[in-house]
GROMACS .gro file of C-alpha atoms in nm:
model
  330
    1MET     CA    1   0.016  -0.008  -0.004
    2ALA     CA    2   0.298   0.233   0.064
    3ARG     CA    3   0.440   0.203  -0.260
    4LEU     CA    4   0.110   0.265  -0.425
    5LEU     CA    5   0.099   0.590  -0.218
    6SER     CA    6   0.437   0.716  -0.299
    7PRO     CA    7   0.495   1.028  -0.514
    8ARG     CA    8   0.597   0.788  -0.816
    9HIS     CA    9   0.257   0.663  -0.843
   10ALA     CA   10   0.070   0.986  -0.767
   11SER     CA   11  -0.077   1.023  -1.110
   12GLU     CA   12  -0.221   0.676  -1.103
   13VAL     CA   13  -0.382   0.731  -0.775
   14ARG     CA   14  -0.540   1.058  -0.896
   15ALA     CA   15  -0.668   0.899  -1.202
   16ALA     CA   16  -0.812   0.600  -0.998
   17LEU     CA   17  -0.996   0.865  -0.742
   18GLN     CA   18  -1.132   1.064  -1.054
   19MET     CA   19  -1.276   0.742  -1.201
   20ALA     CA   20  -1.404   0.625  -0.876
   21VAL     CA   21  -1.581   0.923  -0.767
   22GLY     CA   22  -1.688   1.015  -1.117
   23ALA     CA   23  -1.866   0.683  -1.210
   24THR     CA   24  -2.044   0.680  -0.862
   25VAL     CA   25  -2.164   1.000  -0.889
   26SER     CA   26  -2.290   0.969  -1.230
   27LEU     CA   27  -2.457   0.628  -1.127
   28TYR     CA   28  -2.644   0.829  -0.851
   29LEU     CA   29  -2.732   1.116  -1.031
   30ALA     CA   30  -2.877   0.931  -1.336
   31THR     CA   31  -3.069   0.715  -1.115
   32PHE     CA   32  -3.203   1.018  -0.914
   33LEU     CA   33  -3.329   1.171  -1.240
   34GLN     CA   34  -3.499   0.846  -1.290
   35LEU     CA   35  -3.312   0.784  -1.650
   36PRO     CA   36  -3.402   0.452  -1.747
   37HIS     CA   37  -3.051   0.340  -1.868
   38PRO     CA   38  -2.823   0.467  -1.576
   39TYR     CA   39  -2.541   0.269  -1.690
   40TRP     CA   40  -2.489   0.496  -2.017
   41SER     CA   41  -2.419   0.771  -1.799
   42VAL     CA   42  -2.156   0.595  -1.611
   43ILE     CA   43  -1.986   0.475  -1.948
   44SER     CA   44  -1.972   0.839  -2.069
   45THR     CA   45  -1.817   0.946  -1.754
   46ILE     CA   46  -1.549   0.675  -1.761
   47VAL     CA   47  -1.478   0.756  -2.131
   48VAL     CA   48  -1.458   1.130  -2.056
   49ILE     CA   49  -1.258   1.096  -1.749
   50GLN     CA   50  -1.001   0.868  -1.980
   51ALA     CA   51  -0.955   1.128  -2.240
   52SER     CA   52  -0.803   1.358  -1.991
   53ILE     CA   53  -0.502   1.090  -1.969
   54GLY     CA   54  -0.431   1.085  -2.361
   55GLY     CA   55  -0.649   1.430  -2.490
   56GLY     CA   56  -0.856   1.724  -2.438
   57VAL     CA   57  -1.107   1.619  -2.195
   58LEU     CA   58  -1.340   1.908  -2.291
   59THR     CA   59  -1.315   1.843  -2.665
   60VAL     CA   60  -1.408   1.448  -2.601
   61ALA     CA   61  -1.715   1.560  -2.385
   62ARG     CA   62  -1.823   1.824  -2.665
   63ASP     CA   63  -1.791   1.570  -2.934
   64ARG     CA   64  -1.994   1.308  -2.723
   65ALA     CA   65  -2.278   1.521  -2.645
   66LEU     CA   66  -2.299   1.668  -3.020
   67GLY     CA   67  -2.281   1.318  -3.202
   68THR     CA   68  -2.535   1.180  -2.931
   69VAL     CA   69  -2.773   1.444  -3.004
   70THR     CA   70  -2.731   1.437  -3.372
   71GLY     CA   71  -2.753   1.036  -3.363
   72ALA     CA   72  -3.078   1.071  -3.127
   73PHE     CA   73  -3.240   1.307  -3.380
   74VAL     CA   74  -3.185   1.104  -3.698
   75GLY     CA   75  -3.253   0.779  -3.520
   76ALA     CA   76  -3.604   0.917  -3.413
   77ALA     CA   77  -3.666   1.080  -3.735
   78VAL     CA   78  -3.606   0.739  -3.920
   79ALA     CA   79  -3.796   0.558  -3.648
   80PHE     CA   80  -4.109   0.728  -3.709
   81VAL     CA   81  -4.119   0.680  -4.106
   82ARG     CA   82  -3.966   0.313  -4.150
   83PRO     CA   83  -4.172   0.036  -4.266
   84ALA     CA   84  -4.262  -0.221  -4.013
   85GLY     CA   85  -4.125  -0.558  -3.991
   86MET     CA   86  -3.756  -0.686  -3.983
   87GLU     CA   87  -3.690  -0.564  -4.350
   88GLY     CA   88  -3.788  -0.218  -4.249
   89LEU     CA   89  -3.572  -0.216  -3.944
   90ALA     CA   90  -3.257  -0.353  -4.091
   91GLY     CA   91  -3.287  -0.088  -4.379
   92ALA     CA   92  -3.363   0.176  -4.137
   93ILE     CA   93  -3.040   0.111  -3.915
   94ALA     CA   94  -2.844   0.038  -4.258
   95VAL     CA   95  -2.928   0.369  -4.426
   96SER     CA   96  -2.909   0.607  -4.092
   97THR     CA   97  -2.573   0.459  -3.949
   98ALA     CA   98  -2.427   0.451  -4.330
   99ALA     CA   99  -2.518   0.824  -4.403
  100LEU     CA  100  -2.369   0.910  -4.039
  101ALA     CA  101  -2.044   0.729  -4.071
  102PHE     CA  102  -2.017   0.910  -4.430
  103LEU     CA  103  -2.089   1.271  -4.289
  104GLY     CA  104  -1.884   1.151  -3.972
  105ALA     CA  105  -1.570   1.094  -4.170
  106GLY     CA  106  -1.316   1.359  -4.069
  107ARG     CA  107  -1.558   1.469  -3.818
  108PRO     CA  108  -1.474   1.357  -3.460
  109TRP     CA  109  -1.776   1.485  -3.301
  110LEU     CA  110  -1.987   1.246  -3.528
  111LYS     CA  111  -1.802   0.936  -3.422
  112ILE     CA  112  -2.080   0.817  -3.166
  113ALA     CA  113  -2.392   0.936  -3.388
  114PRO     CA  114  -2.422   0.603  -3.564
  115VAL     CA  115  -2.416   0.418  -3.251
  116THR     CA  116  -2.691   0.628  -3.103
  117ALA     CA  117  -2.899   0.641  -3.436
  118ALA     CA  118  -2.899   0.238  -3.409
  119ILE     CA  119  -3.018   0.227  -3.046
  120VAL     CA  120  -3.295   0.440  -3.084
  121ILE     CA  121  -3.394   0.296  -3.413
  122ALA     CA  122  -3.361  -0.058  -3.283
  123GLY     CA  123  -3.551   0.006  -2.948
  124GLY     CA  124  -3.790   0.281  -3.084
  125SER     CA  125  -4.072  -0.006  -3.122
  126GLY     CA  126  -4.116  -0.039  -2.736
  127VAL     CA  127  -4.408   0.119  -2.537
  128ASP     CA  128  -4.215   0.455  -2.499
  129GLY     CA  129  -4.154   0.494  -2.853
  130PRO     CA  130  -3.828   0.635  -3.035
  131ALA     CA  131  -3.889   1.014  -2.911
  132SER     CA  132  -3.890   0.930  -2.554
  133LEU     CA  133  -3.574   0.698  -2.611
  134ALA     CA  134  -3.391   0.944  -2.802
  135LEU     CA  135  -3.455   1.199  -2.525
  136ASP     CA  136  -3.352   0.945  -2.265
  137ARG     CA  137  -3.047   0.862  -2.450
  138VAL     CA  138  -2.932   1.217  -2.471
  139MET     CA  139  -2.997   1.305  -2.110
  140GLU     CA  140  -2.785   0.980  -1.995
  141ILE     CA  141  -2.485   1.109  -2.222
  142LEU     CA  142  -2.524   1.439  -2.117
  143VAL     CA  143  -2.514   1.370  -1.749
  144GLY     CA  144  -2.232   1.140  -1.774
  145SER     CA  145  -2.007   1.380  -1.972
  146GLY     CA  146  -2.108   1.655  -1.753
  147VAL     CA  147  -1.996   1.434  -1.439
  148GLY     CA  148  -1.689   1.329  -1.604
  149VAL     CA  149  -1.601   1.701  -1.710
  150VAL     CA  150  -1.647   1.814  -1.329
  151SER     CA  151  -1.464   1.486  -1.188
  152ILE     CA  152  -1.139   1.621  -1.381
  153LEU     CA  153  -1.191   2.023  -1.269
  154ALA     CA  154  -1.294   1.942  -0.920
  155LEU     CA  155  -1.049   1.657  -0.810
  156PHE     CA  156  -0.674   1.754  -0.844
  157PRO     CA  157  -0.755   2.047  -1.086
  158ARG     CA  158  -0.373   2.163  -1.078
  159HIS     CA  159  -0.252   1.805  -1.143
  160ALA     CA  160  -0.242   1.860  -1.539
  161ARG     CA  161  -0.067   2.205  -1.518
  162GLN     CA  162   0.183   2.043  -1.263
  163HIS     CA  163   0.239   1.701  -1.525
  164PHE     CA  164   0.284   2.000  -1.798
  165ARG     CA  165   0.553   2.147  -1.615
  166LEU     CA  166   0.723   1.845  -1.543
  167GLN     CA  167   0.720   1.721  -1.885
  168ALA     CA  168   0.851   2.077  -2.033
  169ARG     CA  169   1.127   2.043  -1.769
  170ASP     CA  170   1.208   1.691  -1.859
  171ALA     CA  171   1.231   1.764  -2.210
  172ALA     CA  172   1.490   2.029  -2.171
  173GLY     CA  173   1.699   1.819  -1.976
  174GLU     CA  174   1.670   1.521  -2.268
  175ALA     CA  175   1.756   1.797  -2.514
  176ALA     CA  176   2.079   1.916  -2.301
  177ALA     CA  177   2.186   1.548  -2.266
  178LEU     CA  178   2.150   1.497  -2.648
  179LEU     CA  179   2.303   1.831  -2.744
  180ALA     CA  180   2.599   1.743  -2.528
  181LEU     CA  181   2.652   1.405  -2.649
  182VAL     CA  182   2.631   1.547  -3.004
  183LEU     CA  183   2.922   1.813  -2.921
  184LYS     CA  184   3.146   1.524  -2.798
  185ALA     CA  185   3.200   1.419  -3.163
  186ASP     CA  186   3.274   1.093  -3.055
  187ASP     CA  187   3.221   0.805  -3.278
  188ARG     CA  188   3.155   0.538  -3.007
  189ASP     CA  189   2.828   0.776  -2.874
  190ARG     CA  190   2.679   0.694  -3.229
  191VAL     CA  191   2.423   0.429  -3.094
  192GLU     CA  192   2.368   0.612  -2.786
  193ILE     CA  193   2.311   0.935  -2.966
  194ARG     CA  194   2.046   0.744  -3.199
  195LYS     CA  195   1.881   0.619  -2.861
  196ARG     CA  196   1.843   0.955  -2.708
  197HIS     CA  197   1.713   1.129  -3.062
  198ALA     CA  198   1.426   0.852  -3.000
  199ASP     CA  199   1.414   0.925  -2.632
  200LEU     CA  200   1.352   1.302  -2.685
  201LYS     CA  201   1.096   1.261  -2.968
  202ARG     CA  202   0.886   1.031  -2.731
  203ARG     CA  203   0.927   1.314  -2.438
  204LEU     CA  204   0.789   1.576  -2.689
  205ASP     CA  205   0.517   1.364  -2.780
  206LYS     CA  206   0.426   1.319  -2.443
  207LEU     CA  207   0.469   1.678  -2.407
  208ASP     CA  208   0.227   1.743  -2.678
  209THR     CA  209  -0.021   1.543  -2.497
  210ALA     CA  210   0.011   1.698  -2.169
  211ALA     CA  211  -0.032   2.054  -2.347
  212LYS     CA  212  -0.403   1.954  -2.453
  213ASN     CA  213  -0.484   1.810  -2.125
  214VAL     CA  214  -0.452   2.136  -1.945
  215ILE     CA  215  -0.793   2.314  -1.882
  216ASP     CA  216  -0.808   2.696  -1.857
  217LEU     CA  217  -1.119   2.854  -1.718
  218PRO     CA  218  -1.213   3.179  -1.792
  219GLY     CA  219  -1.105   3.430  -1.498
  220PRO     CA  220  -0.820   3.616  -1.346
  221GLN     CA  221  -0.621   3.287  -1.319
  222ARG     CA  222  -0.644   3.187  -1.680
  223GLU     CA  223  -0.303   3.104  -1.864
  224THR     CA  224  -0.340   3.307  -2.220
  225ALA     CA  225  -0.004   3.206  -2.321
  226ASP     CA  226  -0.001   2.900  -2.571
  227ARG     CA  227   0.142   2.559  -2.445
  228ALA     CA  228   0.141   2.430  -2.801
  229ALA     CA  229   0.388   2.688  -2.888
  230LEU     CA  230   0.612   2.577  -2.629
  231ALA     CA  231   0.579   2.213  -2.786
  232ARG     CA  232   0.662   2.355  -3.120
  233ALA     CA  233   0.961   2.551  -3.017
  234PHE     CA  234   1.108   2.221  -2.852
  235TRP     CA  235   1.048   2.036  -3.204
  236ARG     CA  236   1.245   2.323  -3.368
  237VAL     CA  237   1.516   2.272  -3.121
  238ARG     CA  238   1.542   1.915  -3.190
  239SER     CA  239   1.573   1.985  -3.567
  240ASP     CA  240   1.859   2.218  -3.464
  241ILE     CA  241   2.044   1.946  -3.303
  242VAL     CA  242   1.992   1.724  -3.591
  243ILE     CA  243   2.162   1.971  -3.803
  244LEU     CA  244   2.435   2.040  -3.579
  245GLY     CA  245   2.490   1.669  -3.576
  246ARG     CA  246   2.557   1.663  -3.935
  247GLY     CA  247   2.860   1.920  -3.889
  248PHE     CA  248   2.982   1.770  -3.526
  249GLN     CA  249   2.953   1.400  -3.630
  250ALA     CA  250   3.138   1.422  -3.960
  251ASP     CA  251   3.492   1.261  -3.984
  252GLY     CA  252   3.767   1.475  -3.868
  253ALA     CA  253   3.524   1.763  -3.769
  254SER     CA  254   3.619   1.829  -3.433
  255GLY     CA  255   3.948   1.990  -3.503
  256ARG     CA  256   3.796   2.280  -3.727
  257LEU     CA  257   3.461   2.346  -3.507
  258GLY     CA  258   3.630   2.503  -3.181
  259PRO     CA  259   3.476   2.841  -3.195
  260TRP     CA  260   3.134   2.682  -3.291
  261SER     CA  261   3.163   2.412  -3.010
  262ARG     CA  262   3.193   2.676  -2.767
  263ASP     CA  263   2.878   2.861  -2.878
  264ALA     CA  264   2.701   2.537  -2.881
  265ASN     CA  265   2.773   2.467  -2.517
  266ARG     CA  266   2.620   2.796  -2.420
  267ALA     CA  267   2.302   2.623  -2.562
  268VAL     CA  268   2.367   2.329  -2.349
  269GLU     CA  269   2.401   2.516  -2.033
  270ARG     CA  270   2.064   2.736  -2.106
  271LEU     CA  271   1.859   2.374  -2.182
  272GLU     CA  272   2.018   2.245  -1.848
  273ALA     CA  273   1.885   2.579  -1.685
  274LEU     CA  274   1.520   2.533  -1.825
  275SER     CA  275   1.529   2.168  -1.701
  276VAL     CA  276   1.534   2.281  -1.345
  277GLY     CA  277   1.339   2.608  -1.362
  278LYS     CA  278   1.592   2.864  -1.392
  279ALA     CA  279   1.536   3.174  -1.604
  280THR     CA  280   1.842   3.202  -1.874
  281ASP     CA  281   2.009   3.480  -2.077
  282PRO     CA  282   1.916   3.514  -2.435
  283MET     CA  283   2.169   3.369  -2.676
  284GLY     CA  284   2.142   3.661  -2.864
  285PRO     CA  285   2.229   3.701  -3.247
  286LEU     CA  286   2.477   3.476  -3.380
  287ASP     CA  287   2.855   3.610  -3.373
  288ALA     CA  288   2.962   3.718  -3.716
  289THR     CA  289   3.274   3.499  -3.695
  290LEU     CA  290   3.033   3.182  -3.683
  291ALA     CA  291   2.824   3.308  -3.941
  292LEU     CA  292   2.721   3.094  -4.248
  293SER     CA  293   2.926   3.326  -4.480
  294VAL     CA  294   3.262   3.250  -4.313
  295ALA     CA  295   3.178   2.877  -4.370
  296VAL     CA  296   3.080   2.936  -4.736
  297GLU     CA  297   3.382   3.107  -4.844
  298GLY     CA  298   3.596   2.825  -4.772
  299ASP     CA  299   3.330   2.573  -4.917
  300ASP     CA  300   3.332   2.350  -4.587
  301MET     CA  301   3.015   2.167  -4.550
  302VAL     CA  302   3.088   2.085  -4.198
  303LEU     CA  303   3.134   2.437  -4.087
  304GLY     CA  304   2.840   2.521  -4.300
  305ALA     CA  305   2.593   2.269  -4.124
  306ALA     CA  306   2.765   2.389  -3.779
  307ALA     CA  307   2.677   2.751  -3.866
  308ILE     CA  308   2.311   2.689  -3.989
  309GLY     CA  309   2.249   2.494  -3.698
  310LEU     CA  310   2.365   2.736  -3.450
  311ALA     CA  311   2.179   3.013  -3.656
  312HIS     CA  312   1.862   2.827  -3.568
  313MET     CA  313   1.940   2.739  -3.233
  314HIS     CA  314   2.017   3.079  -3.126
  315ARG     CA  315   1.658   3.201  -3.263
  316ASP     CA  316   1.469   2.884  -3.171
  317LEU     CA  317   1.628   2.850  -2.795
  318ASP     CA  318   1.554   3.203  -2.717
  319ASP     CA  319   1.180   3.149  -2.842
  320LEU     CA  320   1.173   2.837  -2.619
  321ALA     CA  321   1.286   3.046  -2.326
  322GLU     CA  322   1.067   3.326  -2.391
  323ARG     CA  323   0.774   3.065  -2.399
  324PHE     CA  324   0.886   2.900  -2.050
  325LYS     CA  325   0.899   3.254  -1.920
  326ASP     CA  326   0.505   3.314  -2.054
  327LEU     CA  327   0.394   2.977  -1.896
  328ARG     CA  328   0.564   3.040  -1.572
  329LEU     CA  329   0.786   2.758  -1.586
  330VAL     CA  330   1.085   2.920  -1.494
   0.00000   0.00000   0.00000
């Protein structure tokens, strides 16, 4: 039990509590409202809370609600006009679900619409009729989606921001370690460099997801800075490291890249500072002696790659540092 409650498992414990509380509240609320199928509310709550782990929770809740309303409306309309008998039922389900699937291509908010339409059409022959079934289905989904969103906002509302902050700092640390290894220009590190490139890519994918999970509510505490912009700046820094690697990892390059190496090490220091939440001085414009024109004059591809990579690194790292400052990560 102590291991489960350790800081290492904090995110798992939060997710478990959000799921347990959300599902329970959804069941009681749907029952209190006398909805005929409370389990649909519970399922919707679970889907929305799970979305907070891998995507935007508000987006999923909105899409689920809109898709349900659309599917219920189409299903109820078709159920009223379909011919009696098994053939009429099969034809109505086939036509409505096919039409909604066609319209839903590329529209995530219509994903659940065919499911809702099929339920309303198939169950509409009961004593309550399709209109009542459609209304019940909409209410069940709205209750479940609403409880899911409230569970995310009410239980550990700061967790997503904290997770994003940690992911951003960890990404800066990964980038610093990778760049330092690239600048060593040691052939024995090539396998490790490839591994670290893959690790940084996975880290940035996680950062993209973490950025989507933070929910900003209106009010004085709303953060207006764009977290996606920070993720994009990180991807550009990673590309700069790739370009620098083409220069520093070339055979015999280390002896000709002394000034470029010293400047690139400044970038390593700034990434390391960001990884521990410290503000950094700007890299500033690239020194004229390291500019691309110097490399081009000697027709040296190694110096050219180093000059291009550093020029981009100066710009992109300064932009990254500004994004850290805007989002109060330093």
